[in-house]
């Protein structure tokens, strides 16, 4: 039975073991050969008698099954004395063992598992919704387009929000999804055309409860990296813009929005930025009487939004009107757009009062791995 390398420390000396792994280093001596053998859990030093080695030479990169027993060398180094071995794979060419990729795989798995456990513990159910749609959506984001046998166009999703809302409207169940979204925008160190995202739609949660849930999730994720986050301060977008303008009276114009967007990319946080003007955010979010949207964003690491919390609009007439206005605006720029009629049907049947939570896994990993290039956190 195979023993994982990480379990060798629990095994007594002289006890026979069977390990499998790749040779990542090899040191020849007159009577012995030392190998460093690595599996998915770690690496270990292995000793092979030179006579055994010479009868069936091993190369760096070979994947072996090795049988032997534990002992300590003259320098008191834990090792395995190999009795026999056989080759499982002998690669034609071998790339250096990539510990960075292994670490990234584990980090991404940790983030996804932490998010999934957090939501499951609160009764939120994981689902998988479709990635391809027959409808382009009405957004400033230009979707990627493909076709079915060259006949009917299909579009890669740029959000999971609409599909989750459809399901919540039908079932009243709290749902979340982790998956890929695609955005046909420019690429840079901080922007990609493919993102790993988590989106949740949770009915019968009020806006403040949603912010508290997101804050607890952020702190839980930080703890998984050994970082303790205290109380996170909140500031309104109006306060930030007032400081940027240097004037007590100012207008939230498109130019001010551009200045604000540049500023938040410099904010290390953690900080919660709240209450954007309704025209600066999605028309599918609830707006207060003063015209501000119930939309809060967690900023961290100078990377912009890590988590977004919003209160979803349940006003069917407003939703239809907003989508129609957006389609007309896109049409004026030469772009045609289409909206899934089953989404409108679901909204007509009544979406329960719900909170949406959006999490950028890529930006979180950039912040906590201290990376300034999004490509460095993708597998």
mmCIF file of C-alpha atoms in Angstrom, residues 229-377:
data_model
loop_
_atom_site.group_PDB
_atom_site.id
_atom_site.type_symbol
_atom_site.label_atom_id
_atom_site.label_comp_id
_atom_site.label_asym_id
_atom_site.label_seq_id
_atom_site.Cartn_x
_atom_site.Cartn_y
_atom_site.Cartn_z
ATOM 1 C CA UNK A 229 -8.783 41.749 9.911
ATOM 2 C CA UNK A 230 -10.374 44.053 12.490
ATOM 3 C CA UNK A 231 -13.423 46.230 12.022
ATOM 4 C CA UNK A 232 -13.563 47.507 8.448
ATOM 5 C CA UNK A 233 -14.306 51.251 8.127
ATOM 6 C CA UNK A 234 -17.040 52.492 5.805
ATOM 7 C CA UNK A 235 -17.000 55.614 3.688
ATOM 8 C CA UNK A 236 -19.513 56.925 1.161
ATOM 9 C CA UNK A 237 -18.558 57.670 -2.422
ATOM 10 C CA UNK A 238 -19.828 61.205 -1.846
ATOM 11 C CA UNK A 239 -17.240 61.699 0.932
ATOM 12 C CA UNK A 240 -14.435 60.429 -1.317
ATOM 13 C CA UNK A 241 -15.510 62.667 -4.204
ATOM 14 C CA UNK A 242 -15.784 65.674 -1.879
ATOM 15 C CA UNK A 243 -12.137 65.165 -0.868
ATOM 16 C CA UNK A 244 -11.080 64.669 -4.496
ATOM 17 C CA UNK A 245 -12.861 67.819 -5.693
ATOM 18 C CA UNK A 246 -11.676 69.958 -2.776
ATOM 19 C CA UNK A 247 -15.060 71.704 -2.820
ATOM 20 C CA UNK A 248 -17.996 71.525 -0.393
ATOM 21 C CA UNK A 249 -20.413 71.628 -3.329
ATOM 22 C CA UNK A 250 -19.732 69.519 -6.407
ATOM 23 C CA UNK A 251 -21.535 67.412 -8.996
ATOM 24 C CA UNK A 252 -21.155 63.661 -9.485
ATOM 25 C CA UNK A 253 -20.404 63.996 -13.196
ATOM 26 C CA UNK A 254 -18.889 61.417 -15.560
ATOM 27 C CA UNK A 255 -15.535 63.214 -15.214
ATOM 28 C CA UNK A 256 -15.747 62.875 -11.431
ATOM 29 C CA UNK A 257 -16.533 59.179 -11.883
ATOM 30 C CA UNK A 258 -13.290 58.726 -13.865
ATOM 31 C CA UNK A 259 -11.283 60.494 -11.141
ATOM 32 C CA UNK A 260 -12.970 58.374 -8.468
ATOM 33 C CA UNK A 261 -12.224 55.114 -10.318
ATOM 34 C CA UNK A 262 -8.533 56.014 -10.522
ATOM 35 C CA UNK A 263 -8.474 56.902 -6.833
ATOM 36 C CA UNK A 264 -9.987 53.654 -5.526
ATOM 37 C CA UNK A 265 -7.284 51.664 -7.317
ATOM 38 C CA UNK A 266 -4.783 53.350 -4.994
ATOM 39 C CA UNK A 267 -6.683 52.583 -1.773
ATOM 40 C CA UNK A 268 -5.059 49.766 0.199
ATOM 41 C CA UNK A 269 -7.943 49.208 2.601
ATOM 42 C CA UNK A 270 -9.564 47.166 3.792
ATOM 43 C CA UNK A 271 -12.378 49.677 3.435
ATOM 44 C CA UNK A 272 -16.045 49.521 2.455
ATOM 45 C CA UNK A 273 -17.097 52.135 -0.104
ATOM 46 C CA UNK A 274 -20.856 52.637 -0.110
ATOM 47 C CA UNK A 275 -23.780 54.513 -1.636
ATOM 48 C CA UNK A 276 -22.791 55.259 -5.239
ATOM 49 C CA UNK A 277 -25.124 57.488 -7.251
ATOM 50 C CA UNK A 278 -27.658 55.351 -9.087
ATOM 51 C CA UNK A 279 -26.358 56.367 -12.521
ATOM 52 C CA UNK A 280 -22.904 54.991 -11.636
ATOM 53 C CA UNK A 281 -24.053 51.445 -11.021
ATOM 54 C CA UNK A 282 -26.428 48.772 -12.313
ATOM 55 C CA UNK A 283 -30.078 49.725 -12.856
ATOM 56 C CA UNK A 284 -30.942 46.295 -11.425
ATOM 57 C CA UNK A 285 -30.064 47.457 -7.880
ATOM 58 C CA UNK A 286 -32.430 49.148 -5.417
ATOM 59 C CA UNK A 287 -32.058 52.923 -5.122
ATOM 60 C CA UNK A 288 -32.946 55.050 -2.108
ATOM 61 C CA UNK A 289 -35.080 58.179 -2.348
ATOM 62 C CA UNK A 290 -31.960 60.375 -2.577
ATOM 63 C CA UNK A 291 -30.883 58.516 -5.741
ATOM 64 C CA UNK A 292 -28.023 56.506 -4.207
ATOM 65 C CA UNK A 293 -27.845 52.775 -4.902
ATOM 66 C CA UNK A 294 -27.745 50.094 -2.229
ATOM 67 C CA UNK A 295 -24.369 48.923 -3.406
ATOM 68 C CA UNK A 296 -21.259 48.530 -1.217
ATOM 69 C CA UNK A 297 -17.788 47.420 -2.258
ATOM 70 C CA UNK A 298 -14.918 45.993 -0.229
ATOM 71 C CA UNK A 299 -11.584 47.390 -1.407
ATOM 72 C CA UNK A 300 -8.239 45.869 -0.494
ATOM 73 C CA UNK A 301 -4.640 45.836 -1.632
ATOM 74 C CA UNK A 302 -4.982 48.702 -4.115
ATOM 75 C CA UNK A 303 -6.762 46.337 -6.519
ATOM 76 C CA UNK A 304 -10.251 47.802 -6.523
ATOM 77 C CA UNK A 305 -13.324 45.764 -5.607
ATOM 78 C CA UNK A 306 -12.729 42.383 -3.948
ATOM 79 C CA UNK A 307 -16.337 41.838 -2.800
ATOM 80 C CA UNK A 308 -19.501 43.669 -3.845
ATOM 81 C CA UNK A 309 -22.825 43.611 -1.977
ATOM 82 C CA UNK A 310 -26.028 44.942 -3.525
ATOM 83 C CA UNK A 311 -29.756 44.855 -2.911
ATOM 84 C CA UNK A 312 -31.503 43.476 -5.974
ATOM 85 C CA UNK A 313 -34.404 45.414 -7.451
ATOM 86 C CA UNK A 314 -37.749 43.596 -7.444
ATOM 87 C CA UNK A 315 -39.566 46.354 -9.354
ATOM 88 C CA UNK A 316 -40.461 44.638 -12.640
ATOM 89 C CA UNK A 317 -41.509 47.823 -14.456
ATOM 90 C CA UNK A 318 -38.273 49.572 -13.473
ATOM 91 C CA UNK A 319 -36.197 46.559 -14.556
ATOM 92 C CA UNK A 320 -37.881 46.444 -17.989
ATOM 93 C CA UNK A 321 -37.578 50.208 -18.423
ATOM 94 C CA UNK A 322 -33.889 50.195 -17.457
ATOM 95 C CA UNK A 323 -33.084 47.346 -19.840
ATOM 96 C CA UNK A 324 -34.978 49.073 -22.652
ATOM 97 C CA UNK A 325 -33.093 52.347 -22.034
ATOM 98 C CA UNK A 326 -29.781 50.481 -22.035
ATOM 99 C CA UNK A 327 -30.615 48.687 -25.290
ATOM 100 C CA UNK A 328 -31.541 51.995 -26.917
ATOM 101 C CA UNK A 329 -28.262 53.542 -25.772
ATOM 102 C CA UNK A 330 -26.275 50.594 -27.155
ATOM 103 C CA UNK A 331 -28.220 50.775 -30.420
ATOM 104 C CA UNK A 332 -27.180 54.423 -30.781
ATOM 105 C CA UNK A 333 -23.541 53.248 -30.724
ATOM 106 C CA UNK A 334 -24.182 50.619 -33.404
ATOM 107 C CA UNK A 335 -24.537 47.632 -31.073
ATOM 108 C CA UNK A 336 -27.534 45.341 -31.033
ATOM 109 C CA UNK A 337 -28.324 43.506 -27.792
ATOM 110 C CA UNK A 338 -30.805 40.892 -26.632
ATOM 111 C CA UNK A 339 -32.129 39.852 -23.228
ATOM 112 C CA UNK A 340 -33.201 36.354 -22.223
ATOM 113 C CA UNK A 341 -37.026 36.470 -22.112
ATOM 114 C CA UNK A 342 -37.025 33.749 -19.429
ATOM 115 C CA UNK A 343 -35.216 36.219 -17.138
ATOM 116 C CA UNK A 344 -37.954 38.804 -17.688
ATOM 117 C CA UNK A 345 -40.599 36.113 -17.107
ATOM 118 C CA UNK A 346 -38.929 35.219 -13.799
ATOM 119 C CA UNK A 347 -38.832 38.876 -12.746
ATOM 120 C CA UNK A 348 -42.495 39.246 -13.702
ATOM 121 C CA UNK A 349 -43.380 36.285 -11.477
ATOM 122 C CA UNK A 350 -41.661 38.066 -8.578
ATOM 123 C CA UNK A 351 -38.086 37.952 -7.288
ATOM 124 C CA UNK A 352 -38.161 37.874 -3.459
ATOM 125 C CA UNK A 353 -36.297 40.755 -1.769
ATOM 126 C CA UNK A 354 -32.714 39.542 -2.173
ATOM 127 C CA UNK A 355 -29.089 40.449 -1.611
ATOM 128 C CA UNK A 356 -26.463 39.828 -4.273
ATOM 129 C CA UNK A 357 -22.853 39.127 -3.267
ATOM 130 C CA UNK A 358 -20.102 39.106 -5.900
ATOM 131 C CA UNK A 359 -16.549 37.959 -5.108
ATOM 132 C CA UNK A 360 -13.497 38.231 -7.363
ATOM 133 C CA UNK A 361 -11.368 35.191 -6.519
ATOM 134 C CA UNK A 362 -8.575 36.407 -8.793
ATOM 135 C CA UNK A 363 -8.292 39.804 -7.099
ATOM 136 C CA UNK A 364 -8.450 38.239 -3.648
ATOM 137 C CA UNK A 365 -5.565 35.930 -4.565
ATOM 138 C CA UNK A 366 -3.600 38.851 -6.023
ATOM 139 C CA UNK A 367 -4.034 40.800 -2.780
ATOM 140 C CA UNK A 368 -3.134 38.012 -0.377
ATOM 141 C CA UNK A 369 -0.333 36.518 -2.484
ATOM 142 C CA UNK A 370 1.059 40.034 -3.007
ATOM 143 C CA UNK A 371 0.949 39.750 -6.800
ATOM 144 C CA UNK A 372 0.563 42.733 -9.136
ATOM 145 C CA UNK A 373 -0.166 40.664 -12.254
ATOM 146 C CA UNK A 374 -3.443 38.767 -12.593
ATOM 147 C CA UNK A 375 -1.746 36.206 -14.828
ATOM 148 C CA UNK A 376 0.345 35.107 -11.824
ATOM 149 C CA UNK A 377 -2.743 33.831 -9.973
#
